[in-house]
Coordinates of C-alpha atoms and ligand atoms in Angstrom, one line a residue:
M270 CA 126.3 193.8 11.1
M271 CA 128.0 197.5 11.8
K272 CA 129.5 199.0 8.2
E273 CA 133.0 199.7 8.5
S274 CA 134.1 202.9 7.0
A275 CA 136.3 205.7 8.0
D276 CA 133.4 208.4 6.9
Y277 CA 130.7 206.0 8.7
L278 CA 129.2 206.9 11.7
P279 CA 127.6 204.3 13.3
T280 CA 124.1 204.9 14.7
L281 CA 123.0 204.9 18.7
T282 CA 120.6 201.8 17.6
E283 CA 123.7 199.9 15.8
F284 CA 125.6 200.5 19.2
G285 CA 123.2 198.7 21.0
F286 CA 120.9 201.4 22.6
S287 CA 117.1 200.7 23.0
K288 CA 114.9 203.5 21.9
E289 CA 113.9 204.3 25.1
E290 CA 117.8 204.7 26.6
I291 CA 118.2 207.2 23.5
L292 CA 115.3 209.1 24.3
K293 CA 116.3 209.7 27.9
A294 CA 119.7 210.9 26.8
E295 CA 118.4 213.0 24.3
K296 CA 116.0 214.8 26.6
H297 CA 117.0 217.7 28.5
D298 CA 116.5 218.0 32.6
S299 CA 114.5 221.4 32.4
R300 CA 117.0 222.6 35.7
T301 CA 120.3 221.7 33.6
C302 CA 122.8 225.0 33.5
Y303 CA 123.2 224.3 29.9
K304 CA 121.4 222.3 26.9
F305 CA 124.8 220.4 26.0
V306 CA 124.8 219.3 22.2
G307 CA 127.5 216.9 21.1
G308 CA 130.0 217.7 18.1
E309 CA 132.5 220.0 17.1
D310 CA 130.2 222.6 15.2
M311 CA 128.2 223.0 18.6
G312 CA 131.4 223.3 20.7
L313 CA 132.7 226.0 18.3
K314 CA 129.1 228.0 18.4
R315 CA 129.2 228.0 22.4
L316 CA 132.7 229.2 22.2
E317 CA 131.6 231.8 20.1
E318 CA 128.6 232.7 22.3
Y319 CA 130.4 232.9 25.6
I320 CA 133.1 234.9 24.4
T321 CA 132.1 237.0 21.6
E322 CA 128.4 237.2 21.3
K323 CA 127.3 237.4 25.1
R324 CA 131.2 238.4 26.1
S325 CA 130.2 236.6 29.6
V326 CA 134.0 236.1 29.7
R327 CA 134.1 239.8 30.7
H328 CA 132.6 238.8 34.1
Y329 CA 134.1 235.5 34.5
N330 CA 136.0 236.5 37.6
D331 CA 132.9 237.5 39.3
T332 CA 130.3 234.6 38.5
R333 CA 132.7 231.5 38.1
N334 CA 131.8 230.4 41.5
N335 CA 128.2 230.5 41.0
L336 CA 125.8 227.5 40.7
I337 CA 122.8 229.0 38.4
G338 CA 122.7 229.8 35.0
S339 CA 124.5 229.4 31.8
E340 CA 126.6 232.3 31.6
Y341 CA 128.6 232.1 35.1
S342 CA 131.5 229.8 33.6
S343 CA 132.1 228.8 29.6
K344 CA 130.4 225.4 29.8
L345 CA 133.1 224.1 27.4
S346 CA 134.6 221.2 29.2
P347 CA 132.1 218.6 27.8
W348 CA 133.6 219.1 24.3
L349 CA 137.0 219.4 25.6
A350 CA 136.9 215.9 27.4
N351 CA 135.9 214.7 23.9
G352 CA 138.0 216.2 21.8
S353 CA 135.8 218.5 19.7
L354 CA 137.6 221.4 21.3
S355 CA 141.2 222.1 22.3
I356 CA 142.5 224.6 25.0
R357 CA 144.5 226.3 22.0
E358 CA 141.4 227.3 20.3
I359 CA 139.7 228.8 23.6
Y360 CA 142.8 230.3 24.5
H361 CA 143.2 232.0 20.8
K362 CA 139.6 232.8 21.2
T363 CA 139.7 234.9 24.7
R364 CA 143.2 236.7 23.2
E365 CA 141.7 237.9 20.4
F366 CA 138.6 239.4 22.7
E367 CA 141.5 241.0 25.1
K368 CA 143.1 242.5 21.4
A369 CA 139.3 243.7 20.6
H370 CA 138.3 245.0 23.9
G371 CA 141.3 245.2 26.3
A372 CA 142.5 242.7 29.0
S373 CA 140.8 242.5 32.1
E374 CA 141.0 240.4 35.5
S375 CA 138.3 238.3 34.2
T376 CA 140.1 237.4 30.9
K377 CA 143.4 236.9 32.5
V378 CA 141.7 234.7 35.2
Y379 CA 140.0 232.7 32.8
I380 CA 143.2 232.0 31.0
D381 CA 144.8 231.0 34.2
E382 CA 142.1 228.5 34.9
L383 CA 142.3 227.1 31.1
F384 CA 146.0 226.2 32.4
W385 CA 144.5 224.2 34.8
R386 CA 144.0 221.7 32.4
D387 CA 147.1 221.3 31.2
F388 CA 148.9 221.5 34.6
N389 CA 147.0 218.4 35.9
R390 CA 148.0 216.5 32.5
F391 CA 151.6 217.2 32.9
W392 CA 151.4 216.5 36.9
C393 CA 149.6 213.0 35.6
M394 CA 152.5 212.5 33.4
R395 CA 154.9 213.1 36.1
Y396 CA 153.8 210.6 38.8
A397 CA 152.0 208.0 36.4
N398 CA 150.0 205.5 38.4
K399 CA 151.2 206.7 41.7
V400 CA 148.3 209.5 41.1
F401 CA 145.7 206.6 41.6
S402 CA 147.0 205.1 45.1
P403 CA 145.0 205.5 48.4
Y404 CA 147.1 208.2 49.9
G405 CA 148.4 210.1 46.8
I406 CA 152.0 210.7 45.7
Y407 CA 152.9 212.1 49.2
D408 CA 151.9 208.6 50.9
R409 CA 149.4 210.6 53.5
E410 CA 148.4 207.6 55.1
Y411 CA 147.5 209.5 58.2
Y412 CA 144.1 210.1 56.5
D413 CA 143.3 206.4 56.9
W414 CA 140.2 206.4 54.8
N415 CA 136.7 204.7 55.7
T416 CA 134.8 202.9 52.9
D417 CA 131.2 202.3 54.5
Q418 CA 129.1 201.6 51.5
E419 CA 125.8 203.1 52.9
I420 CA 127.7 206.4 53.6
V421 CA 129.0 206.2 49.9
Q422 CA 125.9 205.6 48.6
R423 CA 124.0 208.2 50.4
W424 CA 126.4 211.0 49.0
R425 CA 125.9 209.4 45.5
E426 CA 122.4 209.7 45.6
G427 CA 122.1 213.1 47.3
R428 CA 120.6 211.7 50.5
T429 CA 123.2 212.7 53.0
G430 CA 120.9 215.3 54.7
M431 CA 123.1 218.2 54.1
P432 CA 120.9 220.4 51.4
L433 CA 123.8 221.8 49.4
I434 CA 125.6 218.6 49.0
D435 CA 122.3 216.7 48.3
S436 CA 121.9 219.4 45.6
L437 CA 124.9 219.2 43.8
M438 CA 124.8 215.4 43.7
R439 CA 121.1 215.4 42.2
D440 CA 122.4 218.4 39.7
M441 CA 125.3 215.7 38.4
N442 CA 123.2 212.7 38.6
A443 CA 120.4 214.5 36.4
T444 CA 122.5 216.5 34.0
G445 CA 126.0 214.9 33.7
F446 CA 127.5 218.4 34.8
M447 CA 128.5 220.1 38.2
P448 CA 129.8 223.5 38.7
N449 CA 133.7 223.9 39.7
R450 CA 132.7 225.2 43.3
G451 CA 130.6 222.4 43.7
R452 CA 133.0 219.7 42.7
M453 CA 135.4 221.2 45.2
I454 CA 132.6 221.1 48.0
V455 CA 131.2 217.6 47.4
A456 CA 134.9 215.9 47.0
C457 CA 136.1 218.1 50.5
Y458 CA 133.0 216.9 52.0
F459 CA 133.2 213.1 50.9
T460 CA 137.1 213.0 52.3
M461 CA 137.3 215.7 55.0
D462 CA 134.1 215.5 56.7
L463 CA 132.8 211.7 55.7
K464 CA 136.2 210.3 55.5
Q465 CA 135.8 208.0 52.8
D466 CA 138.2 206.7 50.2
W467 CA 138.9 209.6 47.8
R468 CA 138.8 206.8 45.3
Y469 CA 135.1 206.1 45.5
G470 CA 134.3 209.7 44.8
A471 CA 136.4 209.7 42.0
H472 CA 135.2 206.7 40.3
Y473 CA 131.5 208.0 40.5
F474 CA 132.4 211.3 38.9
E475 CA 134.2 209.2 36.2
E476 CA 130.7 207.2 35.9
K477 CA 128.4 210.5 35.6
L478 CA 130.3 213.5 34.3
I479 CA 129.6 214.4 30.6
D480 CA 133.0 216.1 30.9
H481 CA 135.0 213.4 32.5
D482 CA 138.9 213.6 31.8
V483 CA 141.2 211.7 33.8
Q484 CA 143.9 214.3 34.7
S485 CA 141.5 216.8 35.7
N486 CA 139.1 214.4 37.7
Y487 CA 142.1 212.8 39.5
G488 CA 143.7 216.0 39.8
G489 CA 140.6 217.7 41.3
W490 CA 140.1 214.9 43.6
S491 CA 143.7 214.5 44.9
F492 CA 143.5 218.5 45.4
S493 CA 140.4 218.4 47.3
S494 CA 141.0 215.7 49.4
G495 CA 144.3 216.8 50.5
I496 CA 146.7 214.5 49.1
G497 CA 147.5 216.5 46.2
P498 CA 150.0 219.1 45.2
G499 CA 149.9 222.7 47.2
R500 CA 148.4 223.4 50.2
V501 CA 145.6 221.4 51.9
L502 CA 142.1 223.4 52.2
V503 CA 139.5 222.1 54.3
F504 CA 136.1 223.5 53.5
N505 CA 133.7 224.5 55.8
S506 CA 130.8 223.1 53.9
L507 CA 127.8 225.1 55.7
K508 CA 130.0 228.4 55.4
Q509 CA 130.1 227.5 51.7
S510 CA 126.5 226.8 51.1
R511 CA 125.7 229.9 53.3
D512 CA 128.0 232.2 51.0
F513 CA 127.7 230.5 47.3
D514 CA 123.9 229.9 47.9
K515 CA 122.9 232.6 49.6
E516 CA 119.0 232.4 49.1
G517 CA 119.1 229.0 48.9
K518 CA 117.8 228.9 45.1
Y519 CA 120.1 226.1 44.1
I520 CA 118.9 224.0 46.9
K521 CA 115.3 224.4 46.3
R522 CA 115.7 224.0 42.8
W523 CA 117.2 220.4 43.5
C524 CA 115.9 219.5 46.7
P525 CA 112.4 220.6 45.8
E526 CA 110.9 219.0 49.4
L527 CA 112.7 221.7 50.9
K528 CA 110.6 224.7 49.3
A529 CA 108.6 225.5 52.3
A530 CA 111.7 225.7 54.3
P531 CA 112.3 229.2 56.0
L532 CA 115.8 230.6 54.8
S533 CA 117.2 230.7 58.0
Y534 CA 117.3 227.0 57.8
I535 CA 117.4 226.2 54.4
H536 CA 121.5 225.7 54.8
D537 CA 121.3 223.4 58.2
I538 CA 117.7 221.9 58.0
W539 CA 118.8 219.2 60.1
N540 CA 118.3 222.2 63.1
L541 CA 114.4 223.0 61.7
P542 CA 112.6 222.9 65.5
K543 CA 109.9 220.3 65.3
A544 CA 107.0 222.8 65.2
L545 CA 108.4 223.9 62.0
Q546 CA 108.7 220.7 60.8
K547 CA 105.2 220.0 61.2
S548 CA 103.9 223.2 59.7
T549 CA 106.3 223.1 56.7
G550 CA 105.6 219.6 56.0
I551 CA 109.5 218.7 56.4
V552 CA 109.7 215.9 58.4
L553 CA 113.3 215.2 59.1
G554 CA 113.7 211.3 58.5
E555 CA 110.5 211.2 56.2
A556 CA 110.4 214.2 53.8
Y557 CA 114.1 214.7 53.9
P558 CA 116.7 212.6 55.4
T559 CA 118.3 213.1 58.6
V560 CA 121.7 214.5 58.1
I561 CA 124.8 212.2 58.6
K562 CA 126.5 213.4 61.8
C563 CA 130.2 213.7 60.3
N564 CA 131.1 217.3 61.3
K565 CA 131.3 220.0 63.5
Y566 CA 128.0 221.7 62.6
T567 CA 126.1 218.3 62.8
N568 CA 127.9 216.9 65.6
P569 CA 128.4 218.1 68.8
E570 CA 131.1 215.6 69.9
V571 CA 132.9 216.8 66.9
A572 CA 133.0 220.3 67.8
K573 CA 134.2 219.4 71.3
K574 CA 136.9 217.4 69.9
E575 CA 138.2 219.9 67.6
K576 CA 138.2 222.4 70.4
R577 CA 140.2 220.3 72.3
D578 CA 142.7 219.4 69.7
K579 CA 143.2 223.2 69.1
A580 CA 143.6 223.8 72.7
E581 CA 146.2 221.0 72.8
Q582 CA 147.9 222.6 69.5
R583 CA 148.1 226.1 71.7
K584 CA 149.8 224.3 74.9
L585 CA 152.1 222.9 72.4
G586 CA 152.9 226.0 70.8
F587 CA 151.6 225.0 67.3
E588 CA 149.0 227.4 67.2
K589 CA 148.6 229.4 63.9
K590 CA 148.9 233.0 64.2
Ligands
FAD240 P1 135.7 227.4 33.2 O1 135.3 227.9 34.5 O2 134.8 228.4 32.2 O3 137.0 227.1 32.7 C1 137.5 227.0 31.2 C2 138.0 225.5 31.1 O4 139.4 225.7 31.6 C3 137.1 224.2 31.6 O5 136.5 223.6 30.5 C4 138.4 223.4 32.1 O6 138.9 222.9 30.9 C5 139.5 224.4 32.3 N1 139.5 224.3 33.7 C6 139.0 225.4 34.4 N2 139.2 225.4 36.0 C7 139.9 223.9 36.2 C8 140.0 223.2 36.9 N3 140.0 223.2 38.3 N4 140.9 221.7 36.7 C9 141.0 221.4 35.5 N5 141.0 222.6 34.3 C10 140.0 223.3 34.5 N6 137.3 219.0 34.8 C11 137.0 218.5 33.4 O7 137.0 219.0 32.5 N7 136.8 217.0 33.6 C12 136.5 216.4 34.6 O8 136.4 215.3 35.2 C13 136.9 217.3 36.3 N8 136.5 216.7 37.7 C14 136.9 217.5 38.6 C15 136.7 216.9 39.7 C16 137.0 217.6 40.9 C17 136.6 217.0 42.4 C18 137.4 219.0 40.8 C19 137.2 219.9 41.8 C20 137.3 219.5 39.4 C21 137.4 218.6 38.1 N9 137.4 219.6 37.2 C22 137.1 218.8 35.8 C23 138.0 220.8 36.8 C24 136.6 221.8 36.6 O9 135.3 221.7 38.0 C25 136.2 221.8 35.2 O10 136.7 221.9 34.4 C26 135.0 223.0 35.2 O11 134.0 222.8 36.3 C27 134.3 223.0 33.7 O12 133.2 224.0 33.5 P2 133.7 225.0 32.5 O13 134.0 224.7 31.2 O14 132.3 225.9 32.7 O15 134.7 225.9 33.1

């Protein structure tokens, strides 16, 4: 029987978790970007560490799109999500830092990013349940989403055959966290390349993220799948992989089966010649999944169609200058 008292915090065992489940949850994956520990004290400690002690906020603008390490971003979102920290505390700490050391492009950008959280909140308050509808607040039904459970499952498990996507999904599955750049990449790939109903992706994030926050998640997904506010950004996932994981370090961390891959093929491993597959042991379809042929890099038919569409647009005078 659980004790009932305002100052009594029940243990995980009292909540019904088994010993094995508790041990598993307390163990950190050695590949994690940050060893998150819950509670207000630990949240405040991280805030102090990121802003004041290590002064990492000074480099935020240059590092915020990185994929590896504890200091490329503040990692404060899990404490924000469970109410241990507030944006106001982070904002004031950053302002204090600016007073002591001067404002910079990085501190300004950092404060701007904090406002995204509030923006998403107000946006959800404004549009309420419409935010969760399949084609978003503007009813963009032309997306005509699919719901192929096999494809959705491969994306969830990090088995799409696209190394960066698989690495990001495996990271979230193992640690409960994914870098912001990664969230945009996998969400865009899921909707724009795989053409799956964005809500399956958002629900999965909700299930896995330790920083899950309804407004930030559903706002982020709406934005990344072209049904939210602002302009529609369609990412070239292969270019994103080459730009943000230049040396393939993140991929090798999360897809160890690709460790022997030459750098020239690490991002588009599906093009690895048969002879190299043999010599490196990366036989596609065995050691690593064959790629889902869903975009112009993996499917020549899609590339041809895109070329035809562009020519048609040029003829009609719709071409972008
Ligand atoms: P930092 O870069 O250090 O930023 C500091 C804080 O600013 C963050 O903790 C966050 O509160 C706020 N912030 C920064 N960028 C954003 C943003 N784009 N949207 C909202 N707030 C932002 N964030 C969540 O907290 N919970 C979610 O469930 C969530 N789901 C997302 C889903 C998608 C598809 C996308 C594209 C973004 C999502 N985000 C979510 C936003 C962002 O990815 C995370 O807030 C950020 O990665 C957390 O890491 P950090 O604390 O190191 O961020």
